Short mmCIF file of C-alpha atoms in Angstrom, two decimals:
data_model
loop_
_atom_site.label_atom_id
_atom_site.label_comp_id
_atom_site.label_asym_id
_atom_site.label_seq_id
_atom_site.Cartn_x
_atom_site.Cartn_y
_atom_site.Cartn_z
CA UNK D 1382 13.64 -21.50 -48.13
CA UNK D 1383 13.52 -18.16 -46.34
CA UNK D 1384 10.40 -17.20 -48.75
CA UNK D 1385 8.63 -21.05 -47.40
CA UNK D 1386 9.74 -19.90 -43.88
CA UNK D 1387 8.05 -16.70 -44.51
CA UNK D 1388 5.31 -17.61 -45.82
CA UNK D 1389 4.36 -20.02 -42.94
CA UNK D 1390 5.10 -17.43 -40.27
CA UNK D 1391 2.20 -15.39 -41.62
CA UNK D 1392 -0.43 -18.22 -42.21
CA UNK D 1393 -0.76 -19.29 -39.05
CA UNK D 1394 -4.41 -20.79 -38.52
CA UNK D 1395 -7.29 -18.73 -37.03
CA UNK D 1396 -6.72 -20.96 -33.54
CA UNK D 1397 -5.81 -18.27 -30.89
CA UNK D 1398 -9.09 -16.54 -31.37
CA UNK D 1399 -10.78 -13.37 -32.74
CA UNK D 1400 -8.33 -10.98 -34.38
CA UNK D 1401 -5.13 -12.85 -33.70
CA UNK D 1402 -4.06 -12.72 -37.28
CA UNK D 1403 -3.46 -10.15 -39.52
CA UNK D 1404 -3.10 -11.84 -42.84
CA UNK D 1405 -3.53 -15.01 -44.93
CA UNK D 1406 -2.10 -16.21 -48.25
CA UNK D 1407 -4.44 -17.49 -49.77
CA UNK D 1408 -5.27 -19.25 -52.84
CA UNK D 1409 -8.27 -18.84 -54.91
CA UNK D 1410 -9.30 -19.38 -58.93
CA UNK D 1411 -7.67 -15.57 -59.97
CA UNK D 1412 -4.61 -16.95 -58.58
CA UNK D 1413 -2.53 -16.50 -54.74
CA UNK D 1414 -2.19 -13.48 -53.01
CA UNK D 1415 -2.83 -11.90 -49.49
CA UNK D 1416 -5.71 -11.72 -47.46
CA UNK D 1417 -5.94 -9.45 -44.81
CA UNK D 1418 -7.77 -9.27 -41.18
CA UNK D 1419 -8.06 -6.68 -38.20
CA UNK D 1420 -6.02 -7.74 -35.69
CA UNK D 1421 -5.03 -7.09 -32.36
CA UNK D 1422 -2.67 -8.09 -29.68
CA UNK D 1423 -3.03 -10.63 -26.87
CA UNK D 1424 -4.09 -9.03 -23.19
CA UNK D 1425 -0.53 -8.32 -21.39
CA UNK D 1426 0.04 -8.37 -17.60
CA UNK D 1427 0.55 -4.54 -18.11
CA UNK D 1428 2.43 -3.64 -14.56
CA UNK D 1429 5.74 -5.33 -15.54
CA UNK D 1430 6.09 -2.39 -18.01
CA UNK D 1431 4.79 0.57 -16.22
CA UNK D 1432 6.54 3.62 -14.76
CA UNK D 1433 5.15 4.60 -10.91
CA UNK D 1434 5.26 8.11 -9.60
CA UNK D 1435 4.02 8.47 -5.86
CA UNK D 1436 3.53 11.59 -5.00
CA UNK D 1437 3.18 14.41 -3.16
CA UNK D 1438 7.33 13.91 -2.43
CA UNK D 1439 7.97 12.48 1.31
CA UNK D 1440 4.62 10.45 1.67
CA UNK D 1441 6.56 6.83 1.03
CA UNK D 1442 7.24 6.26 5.02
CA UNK D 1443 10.39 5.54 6.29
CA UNK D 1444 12.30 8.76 5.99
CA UNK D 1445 12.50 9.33 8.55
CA UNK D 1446 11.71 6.12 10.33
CA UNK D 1447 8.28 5.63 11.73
CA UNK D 1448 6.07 3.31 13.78
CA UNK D 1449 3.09 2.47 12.90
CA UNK D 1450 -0.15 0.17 14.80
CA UNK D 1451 -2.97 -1.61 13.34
CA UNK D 1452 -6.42 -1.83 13.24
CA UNK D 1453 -6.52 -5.08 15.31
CA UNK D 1454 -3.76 -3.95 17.72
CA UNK D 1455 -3.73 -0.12 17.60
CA UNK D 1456 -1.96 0.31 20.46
CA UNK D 1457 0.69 -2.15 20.38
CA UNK D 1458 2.73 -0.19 17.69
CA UNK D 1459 5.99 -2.00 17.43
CA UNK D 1460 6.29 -1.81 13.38
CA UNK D 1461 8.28 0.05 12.33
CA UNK D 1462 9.15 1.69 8.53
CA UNK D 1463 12.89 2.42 7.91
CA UNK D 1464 14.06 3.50 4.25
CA UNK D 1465 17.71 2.87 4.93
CA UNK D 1466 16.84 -0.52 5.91
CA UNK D 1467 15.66 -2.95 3.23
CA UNK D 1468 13.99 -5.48 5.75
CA UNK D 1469 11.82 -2.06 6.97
CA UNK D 1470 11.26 -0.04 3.74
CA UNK D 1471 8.04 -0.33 1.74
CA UNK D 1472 9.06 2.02 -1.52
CA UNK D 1473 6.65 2.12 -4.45
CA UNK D 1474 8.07 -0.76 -6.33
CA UNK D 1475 6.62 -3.44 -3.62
CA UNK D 1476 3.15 -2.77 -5.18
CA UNK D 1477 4.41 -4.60 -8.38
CA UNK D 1478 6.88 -7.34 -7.44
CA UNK D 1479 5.96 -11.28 -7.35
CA UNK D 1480 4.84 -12.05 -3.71
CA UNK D 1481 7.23 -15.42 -2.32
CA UNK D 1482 5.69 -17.54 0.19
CA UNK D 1483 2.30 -16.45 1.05
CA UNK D 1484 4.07 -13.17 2.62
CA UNK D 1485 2.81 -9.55 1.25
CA UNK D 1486 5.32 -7.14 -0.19
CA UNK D 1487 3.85 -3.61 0.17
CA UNK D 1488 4.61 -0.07 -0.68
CA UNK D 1489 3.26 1.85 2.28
CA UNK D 1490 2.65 5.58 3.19
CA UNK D 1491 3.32 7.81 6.10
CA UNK D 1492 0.44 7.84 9.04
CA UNK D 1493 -2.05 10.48 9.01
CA UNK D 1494 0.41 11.84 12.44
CA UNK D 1495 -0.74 15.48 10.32
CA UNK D 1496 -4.21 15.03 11.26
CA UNK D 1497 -6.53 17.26 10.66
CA UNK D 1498 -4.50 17.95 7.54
CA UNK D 1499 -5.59 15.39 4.81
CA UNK D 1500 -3.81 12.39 4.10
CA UNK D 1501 -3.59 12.74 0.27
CA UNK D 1502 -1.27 10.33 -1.88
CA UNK D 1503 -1.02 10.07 -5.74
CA UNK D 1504 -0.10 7.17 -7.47
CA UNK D 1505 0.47 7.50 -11.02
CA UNK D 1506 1.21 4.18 -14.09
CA UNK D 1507 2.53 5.57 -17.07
CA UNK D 1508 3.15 3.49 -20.23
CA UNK D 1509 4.22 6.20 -22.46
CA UNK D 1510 1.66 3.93 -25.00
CA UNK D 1511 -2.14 4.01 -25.72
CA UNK D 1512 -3.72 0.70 -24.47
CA UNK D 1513 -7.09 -0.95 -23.75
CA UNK D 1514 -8.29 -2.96 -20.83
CA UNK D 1515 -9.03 -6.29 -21.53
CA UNK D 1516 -10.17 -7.35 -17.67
CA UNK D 1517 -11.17 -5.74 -14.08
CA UNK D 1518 -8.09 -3.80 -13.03
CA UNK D 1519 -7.37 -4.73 -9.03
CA UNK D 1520 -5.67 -3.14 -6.47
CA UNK D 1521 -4.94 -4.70 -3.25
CA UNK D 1522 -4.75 -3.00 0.42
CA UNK D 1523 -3.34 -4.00 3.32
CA UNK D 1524 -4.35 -3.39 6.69
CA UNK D 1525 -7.56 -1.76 5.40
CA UNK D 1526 -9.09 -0.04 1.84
CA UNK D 1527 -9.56 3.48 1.71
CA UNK D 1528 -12.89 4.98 3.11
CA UNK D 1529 -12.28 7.60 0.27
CA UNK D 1530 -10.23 7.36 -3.11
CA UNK D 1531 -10.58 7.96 -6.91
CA UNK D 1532 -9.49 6.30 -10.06
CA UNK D 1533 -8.38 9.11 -12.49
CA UNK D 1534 -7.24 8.10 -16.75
CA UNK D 1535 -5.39 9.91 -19.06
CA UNK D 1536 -5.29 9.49 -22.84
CA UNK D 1537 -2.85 12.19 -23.61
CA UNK D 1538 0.25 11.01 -21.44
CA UNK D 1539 -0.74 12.63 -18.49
CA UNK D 1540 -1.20 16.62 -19.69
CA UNK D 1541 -5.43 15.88 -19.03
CA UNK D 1542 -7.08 13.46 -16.71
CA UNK D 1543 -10.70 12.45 -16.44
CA UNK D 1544 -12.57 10.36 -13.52
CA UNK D 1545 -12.79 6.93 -13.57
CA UNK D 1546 -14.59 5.88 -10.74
CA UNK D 1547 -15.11 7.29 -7.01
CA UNK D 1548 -15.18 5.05 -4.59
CA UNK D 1549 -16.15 5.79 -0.94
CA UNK D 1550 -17.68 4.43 2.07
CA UNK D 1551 -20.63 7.23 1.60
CA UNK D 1552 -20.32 8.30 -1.99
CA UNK D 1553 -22.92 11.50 -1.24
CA UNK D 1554 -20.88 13.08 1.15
CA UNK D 1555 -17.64 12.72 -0.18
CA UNK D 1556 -18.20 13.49 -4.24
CA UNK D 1557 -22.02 15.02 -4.17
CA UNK D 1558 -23.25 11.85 -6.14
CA UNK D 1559 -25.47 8.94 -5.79
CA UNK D 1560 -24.02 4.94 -5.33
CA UNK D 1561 -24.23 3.33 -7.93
CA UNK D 1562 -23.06 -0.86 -8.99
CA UNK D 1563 -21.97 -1.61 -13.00
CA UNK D 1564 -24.50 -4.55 -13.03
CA UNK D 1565 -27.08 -1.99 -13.09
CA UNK D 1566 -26.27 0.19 -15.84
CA UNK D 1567 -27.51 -0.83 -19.52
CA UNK D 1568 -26.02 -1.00 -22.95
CA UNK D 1569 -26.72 3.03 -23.09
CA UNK D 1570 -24.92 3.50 -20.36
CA UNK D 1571 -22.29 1.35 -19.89
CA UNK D 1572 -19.58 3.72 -20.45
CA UNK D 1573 -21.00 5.90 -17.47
CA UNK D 1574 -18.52 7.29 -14.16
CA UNK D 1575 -19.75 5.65 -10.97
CA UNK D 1576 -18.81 5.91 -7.42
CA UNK D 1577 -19.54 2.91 -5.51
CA UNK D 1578 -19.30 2.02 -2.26
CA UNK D 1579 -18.75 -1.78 -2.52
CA UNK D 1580 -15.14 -1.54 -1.69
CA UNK D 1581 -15.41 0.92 0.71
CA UNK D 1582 -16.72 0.39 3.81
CA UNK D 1583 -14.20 -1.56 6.82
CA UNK D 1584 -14.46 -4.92 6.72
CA UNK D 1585 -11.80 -6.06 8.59
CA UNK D 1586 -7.91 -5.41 7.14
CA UNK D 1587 -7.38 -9.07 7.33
CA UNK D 1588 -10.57 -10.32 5.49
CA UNK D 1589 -11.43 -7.90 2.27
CA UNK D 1590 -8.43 -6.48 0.82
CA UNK D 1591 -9.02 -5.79 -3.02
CA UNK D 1592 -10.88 -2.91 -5.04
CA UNK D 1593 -12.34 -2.92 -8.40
CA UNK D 1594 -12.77 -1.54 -11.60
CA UNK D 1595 -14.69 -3.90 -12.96
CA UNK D 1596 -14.69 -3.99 -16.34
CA UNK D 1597 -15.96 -7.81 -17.40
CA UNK D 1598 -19.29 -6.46 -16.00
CA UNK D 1599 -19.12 -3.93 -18.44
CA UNK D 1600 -18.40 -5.91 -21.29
CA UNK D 1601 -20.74 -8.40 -19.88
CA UNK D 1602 -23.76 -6.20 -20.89
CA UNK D 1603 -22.97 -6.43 -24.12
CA UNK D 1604 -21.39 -9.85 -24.35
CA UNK D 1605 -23.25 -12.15 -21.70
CA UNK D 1606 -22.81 -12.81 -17.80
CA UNK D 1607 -19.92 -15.72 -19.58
CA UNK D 1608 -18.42 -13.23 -22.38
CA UNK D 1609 -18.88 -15.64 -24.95
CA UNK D 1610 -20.51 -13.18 -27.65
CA UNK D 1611 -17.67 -10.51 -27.86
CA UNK D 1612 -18.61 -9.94 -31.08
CA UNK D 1613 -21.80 -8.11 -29.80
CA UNK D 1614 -19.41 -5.68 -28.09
CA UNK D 1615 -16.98 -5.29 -30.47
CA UNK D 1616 -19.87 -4.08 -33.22
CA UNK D 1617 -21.22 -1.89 -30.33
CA UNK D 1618 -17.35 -0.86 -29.85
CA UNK D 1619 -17.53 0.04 -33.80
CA UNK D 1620 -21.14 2.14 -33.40
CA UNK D 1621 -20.24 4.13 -30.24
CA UNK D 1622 -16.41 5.12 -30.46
CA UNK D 1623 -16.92 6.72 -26.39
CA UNK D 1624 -17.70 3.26 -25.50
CA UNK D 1625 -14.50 1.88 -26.88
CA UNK D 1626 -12.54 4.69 -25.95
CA UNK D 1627 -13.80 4.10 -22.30
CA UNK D 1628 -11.12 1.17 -22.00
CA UNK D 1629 -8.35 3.02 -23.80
CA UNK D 1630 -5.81 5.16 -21.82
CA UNK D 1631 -1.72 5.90 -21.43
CA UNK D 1632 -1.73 6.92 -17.77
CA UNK D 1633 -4.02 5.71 -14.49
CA UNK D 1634 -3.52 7.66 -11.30
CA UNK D 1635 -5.46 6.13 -8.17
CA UNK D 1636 -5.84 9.29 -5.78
CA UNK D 1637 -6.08 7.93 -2.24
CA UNK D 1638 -8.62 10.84 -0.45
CA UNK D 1639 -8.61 9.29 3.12
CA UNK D 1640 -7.84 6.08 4.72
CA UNK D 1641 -9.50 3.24 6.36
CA UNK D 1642 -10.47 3.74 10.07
CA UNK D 1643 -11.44 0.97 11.40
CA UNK D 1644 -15.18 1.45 11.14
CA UNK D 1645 -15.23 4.13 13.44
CA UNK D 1646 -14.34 7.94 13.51
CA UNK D 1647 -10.82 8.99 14.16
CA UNK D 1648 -9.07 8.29 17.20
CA UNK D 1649 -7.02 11.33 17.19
CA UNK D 1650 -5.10 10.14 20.52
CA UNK D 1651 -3.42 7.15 17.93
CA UNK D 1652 -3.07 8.68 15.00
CA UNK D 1653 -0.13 5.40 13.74
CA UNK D 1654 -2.98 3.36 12.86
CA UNK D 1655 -3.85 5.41 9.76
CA UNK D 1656 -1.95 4.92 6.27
CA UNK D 1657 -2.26 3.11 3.28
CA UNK D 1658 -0.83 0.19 2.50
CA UNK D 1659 -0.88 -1.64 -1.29
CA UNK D 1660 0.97 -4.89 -2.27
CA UNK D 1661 -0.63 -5.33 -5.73
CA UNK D 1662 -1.55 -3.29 -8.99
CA UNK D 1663 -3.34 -5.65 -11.01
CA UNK D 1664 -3.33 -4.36 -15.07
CA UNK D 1665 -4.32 -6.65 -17.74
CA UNK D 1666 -5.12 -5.09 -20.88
CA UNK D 1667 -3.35 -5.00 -24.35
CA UNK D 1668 -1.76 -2.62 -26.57
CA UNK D 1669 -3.96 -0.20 -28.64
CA UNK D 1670 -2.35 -0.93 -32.18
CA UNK D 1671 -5.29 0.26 -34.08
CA UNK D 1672 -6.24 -3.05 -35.13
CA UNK D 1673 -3.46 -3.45 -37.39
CA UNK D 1674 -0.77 -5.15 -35.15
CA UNK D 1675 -0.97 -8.28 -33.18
CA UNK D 1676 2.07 -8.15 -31.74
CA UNK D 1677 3.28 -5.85 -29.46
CA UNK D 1678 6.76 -5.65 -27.68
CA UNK D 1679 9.06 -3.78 -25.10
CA UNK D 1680 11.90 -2.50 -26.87
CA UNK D 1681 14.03 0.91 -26.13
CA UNK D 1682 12.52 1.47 -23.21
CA UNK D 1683 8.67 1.28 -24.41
CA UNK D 1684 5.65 -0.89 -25.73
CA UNK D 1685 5.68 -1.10 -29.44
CA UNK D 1686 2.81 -2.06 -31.53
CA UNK D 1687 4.83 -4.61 -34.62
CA UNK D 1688 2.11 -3.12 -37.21
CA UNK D 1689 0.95 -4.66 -39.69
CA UNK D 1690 -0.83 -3.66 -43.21
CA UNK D 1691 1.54 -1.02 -44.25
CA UNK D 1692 0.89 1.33 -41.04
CA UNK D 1693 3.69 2.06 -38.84
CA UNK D 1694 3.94 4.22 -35.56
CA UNK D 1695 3.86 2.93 -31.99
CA UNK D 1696 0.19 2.67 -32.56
CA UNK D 1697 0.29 2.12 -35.36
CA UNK D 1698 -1.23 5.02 -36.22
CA UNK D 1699 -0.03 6.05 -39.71
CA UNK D 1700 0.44 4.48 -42.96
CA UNK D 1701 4.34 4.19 -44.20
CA UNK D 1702 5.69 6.74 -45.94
CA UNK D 1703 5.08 4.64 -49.38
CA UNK D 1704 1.78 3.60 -48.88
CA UNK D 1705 -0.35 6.77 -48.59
CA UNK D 1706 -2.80 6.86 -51.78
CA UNK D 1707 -5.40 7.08 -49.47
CA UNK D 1708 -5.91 8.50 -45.82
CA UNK D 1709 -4.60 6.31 -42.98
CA UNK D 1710 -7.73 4.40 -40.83
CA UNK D 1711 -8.36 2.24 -38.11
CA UNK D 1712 -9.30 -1.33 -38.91
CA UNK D 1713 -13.00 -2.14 -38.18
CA UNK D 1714 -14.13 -5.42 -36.07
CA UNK D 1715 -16.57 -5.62 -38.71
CA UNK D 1716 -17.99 -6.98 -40.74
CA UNK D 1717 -17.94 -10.40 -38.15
CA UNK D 1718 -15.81 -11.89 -37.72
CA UNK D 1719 -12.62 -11.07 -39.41
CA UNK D 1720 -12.98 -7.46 -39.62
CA UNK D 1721 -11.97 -4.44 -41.97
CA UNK D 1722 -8.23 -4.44 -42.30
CA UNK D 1723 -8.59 -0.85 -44.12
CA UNK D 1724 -4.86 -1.61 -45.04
CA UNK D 1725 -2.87 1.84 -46.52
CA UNK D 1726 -2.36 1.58 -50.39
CA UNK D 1727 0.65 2.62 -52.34
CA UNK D 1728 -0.34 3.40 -55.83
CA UNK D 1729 0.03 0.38 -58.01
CA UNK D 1730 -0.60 -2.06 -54.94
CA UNK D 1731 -3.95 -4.66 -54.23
CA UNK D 1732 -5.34 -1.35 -52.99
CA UNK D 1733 -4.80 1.13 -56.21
CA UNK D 1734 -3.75 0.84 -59.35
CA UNK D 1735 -1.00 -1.18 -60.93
CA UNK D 1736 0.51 -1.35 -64.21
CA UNK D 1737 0.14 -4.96 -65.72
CA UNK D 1738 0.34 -3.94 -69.45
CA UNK D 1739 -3.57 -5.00 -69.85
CA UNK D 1740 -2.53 -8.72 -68.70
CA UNK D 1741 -4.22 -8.27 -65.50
CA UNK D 1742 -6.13 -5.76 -63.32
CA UNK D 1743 -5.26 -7.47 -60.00
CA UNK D 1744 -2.08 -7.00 -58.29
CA UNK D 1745 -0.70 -7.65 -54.33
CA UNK D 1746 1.89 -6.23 -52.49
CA UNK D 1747 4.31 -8.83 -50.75
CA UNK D 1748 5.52 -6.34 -47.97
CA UNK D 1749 9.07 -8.91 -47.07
CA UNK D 1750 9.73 -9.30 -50.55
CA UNK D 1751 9.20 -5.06 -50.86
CA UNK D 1752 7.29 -6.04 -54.34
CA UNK D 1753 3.94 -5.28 -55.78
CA UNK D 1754 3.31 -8.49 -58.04
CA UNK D 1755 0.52 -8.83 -61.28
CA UNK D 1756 -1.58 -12.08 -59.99
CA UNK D 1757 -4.28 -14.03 -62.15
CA UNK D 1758 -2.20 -12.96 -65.38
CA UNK D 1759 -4.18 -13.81 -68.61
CA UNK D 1760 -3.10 -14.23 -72.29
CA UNK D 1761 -0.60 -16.81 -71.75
CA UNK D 1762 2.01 -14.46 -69.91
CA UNK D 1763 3.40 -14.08 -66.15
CA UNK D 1764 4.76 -10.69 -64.92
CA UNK D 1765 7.39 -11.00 -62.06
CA UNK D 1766 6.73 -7.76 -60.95
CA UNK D 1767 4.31 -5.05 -61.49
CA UNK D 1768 5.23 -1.40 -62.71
CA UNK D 1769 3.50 1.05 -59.57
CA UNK D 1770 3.76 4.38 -58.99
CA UNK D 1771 5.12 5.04 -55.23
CA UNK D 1772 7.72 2.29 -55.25
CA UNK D 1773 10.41 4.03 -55.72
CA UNK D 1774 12.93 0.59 -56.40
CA UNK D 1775 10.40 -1.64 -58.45
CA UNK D 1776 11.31 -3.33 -61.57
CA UNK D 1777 9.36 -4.53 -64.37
CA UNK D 1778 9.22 -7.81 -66.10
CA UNK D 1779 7.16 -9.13 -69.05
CA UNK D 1780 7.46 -12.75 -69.93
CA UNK D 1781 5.51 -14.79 -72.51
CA UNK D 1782 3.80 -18.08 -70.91
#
């Protein structure tokens, strides 16, 4: 019963979409065995599992307490930020909580009362796990976006980072480069750094509140303005390993430069109307697994790729400590549209060589049964289970048919 149970859990149809399995049993005229498929994971909402750092140290408001204004009163300043009070405080975990009632929940910094001195704050997501965006991360402002800001990635846990994209309300003058908009760059360049200044410039706190990275434009170029020909940018993904990489990261850290001003210079005689404000941290993307998981879980504290194929690792990002007759590789999205599972072999499995006493030259591991099996056995005989090199528990057994 358990090996019926088993066996259905794993043949699930190809109905969720591209990649969603990772194997098949299958049955053909040589007799049943495995068939295997890239996979990956579905997209997660990625901020329920990230780890936020805000830094440098004291610029969460509220300790001590301070007033603040707004744009649209900036002299009535009556708010006020408290840290010892919870109906006041605005700490960093506001950006990522589930908003009741129409009514914003914000993390919130201290106001620029330092001016000239720059109002600098870090804000770093770490998931302590590769992973790859799947759709346009957002982040959304309150009482006004950032005239100036950055979006920084790292792909070694935060020891390097590398621009994402600059953002500013004049993107010469504050980073020395050109504007530039995603629907304009082309399949050569679609893994380029822009700063734009869509999401820059005041348009009123109460009216535009979110900033982009837009990546569906990206993928767009490849896949159409509707997405519906991934497969174009998953063979491009396979061709240009920058342009997948692109998406991939462990850490994002959004460095806020300066902050809105109300589309005009700085009033230095009110300096409580200056501070940044953010209630949401949009992230959907999925776990990098290597294209041999499609699973992918939080357990002991972390994301963890359920691999597939005879890899293990929490990217799945080396074969098992049986299965290494050949060098550990990524699966492929090609050929279209099941992919290259580029499984690890043990010796004596569907991927090497196997011992079937000259009955048979096929042979397929069954990974929850831990046995490598003889399949399409000729000369009137069945073997139970195959003699391999690499197993180190594997019996043999020679019947006559």
């Amino acid at each position: 019963m358990l090996y019926v149970a088993t066996l259905l859990l794993h043949c699930i149809p190809l109905a969720l979409g591209q990649y969603d399995i990772c194997k098949s049993w299958v049955t053909s005229d040589e007799g049943p065995s495995w068939e295997y498929y890239a996979c990956q994971p579905k997209p997660m909402i990625m901020k329920e599992y990230a780890m936020v750092k805000v830094d440098p140290p004291g610029i969460t408001c509220g300790d001590p307490p301070e007033r603040f204004c707004t744009h649209e009163n900036p002299y009535l300043c009556s708010d006020e930020c408290d840290a010892s009070n919870t109906d006041l405080a605005h700490p960093p975990s506001l950006m990522f909580d589930r908003e009741e009632e129409g009514l914003a929940t914000y993390w919130q910094s201290v106001t620029w009362r330092k001016y000239p001195e720059p109002l600098v704050a870090n804000i770093t997501l770490s998931w302590n796990k590769s992973i790859e965006l799947t759709d346009d991360l957002l982040v959304t402002f309150e009482y006004g976006r950032p005239t100036v800001m950055m979006l920084e990635k790292s792909l070694d846990y935060g020891r390097t980072w590398h621009p994402y994209q600059y953002y500013a309300d004049d993107c010469m003058e504050a980073f020395g480069m050109p504007s530039r908009k995603v629907r304009d760059l082309s399949a050569s360049s679609a893994n380029r750094v822009l700063c734009t200044e869509e999401y820059s410039r005041w348009a009123g706190s109460k009216k535009e509140k979110n900033v982009r990275f837009e990546v569906r434009e990206r993928f767009a170029i490849f896949a159409g303005p509707d997405l519906r020909k991934m497969e174009n940018l998953y063979t491009r993904m396979e061709s240009n390993k920058g342009l997948k990489d692109f998406f991939t990261f462990t850490d994002l850290r959004l460095r806020l430069l300066r902050p809105a001003l109300g589309g005009t210079y700085v009033q230095r005689e009110n300096l409580y109307k200056y501070f940044y404000a953010i209630s949401n941290f949009e992230v959907i993307a999925r776990c990098k697994c290597n294209l041999h998981a499609n699973a992918c879980t939080f357990r002991d504290g972390g994301l963890q790729c359920e691999c597939e194929h005879n890899t293990t690792g929490q990217d799945c990002g080396r074969c098992k400590k049986n299965f290494r007759s050949k060098s550990w590789r990524s699966g492929s999205y090609t050929p279209i549209p099941h992919g290259s599972p580029n499984a690890c072999a043990a010796a004596g499995s569907a991927f090497g060589n196997c011992e079937c006493y000259g009955h048979s030259n096929r042979c397929s591991y069954i990974d929850f049964l831990n046995v490598v099996t003889c399949v399409s056995c000729k000369h009137n005989t069945r073997v139970s289970t195959a003699k391999t090199v690499g197993l180190a528990t594997t019996g043999t057994s020679l019947l006559s048919g």
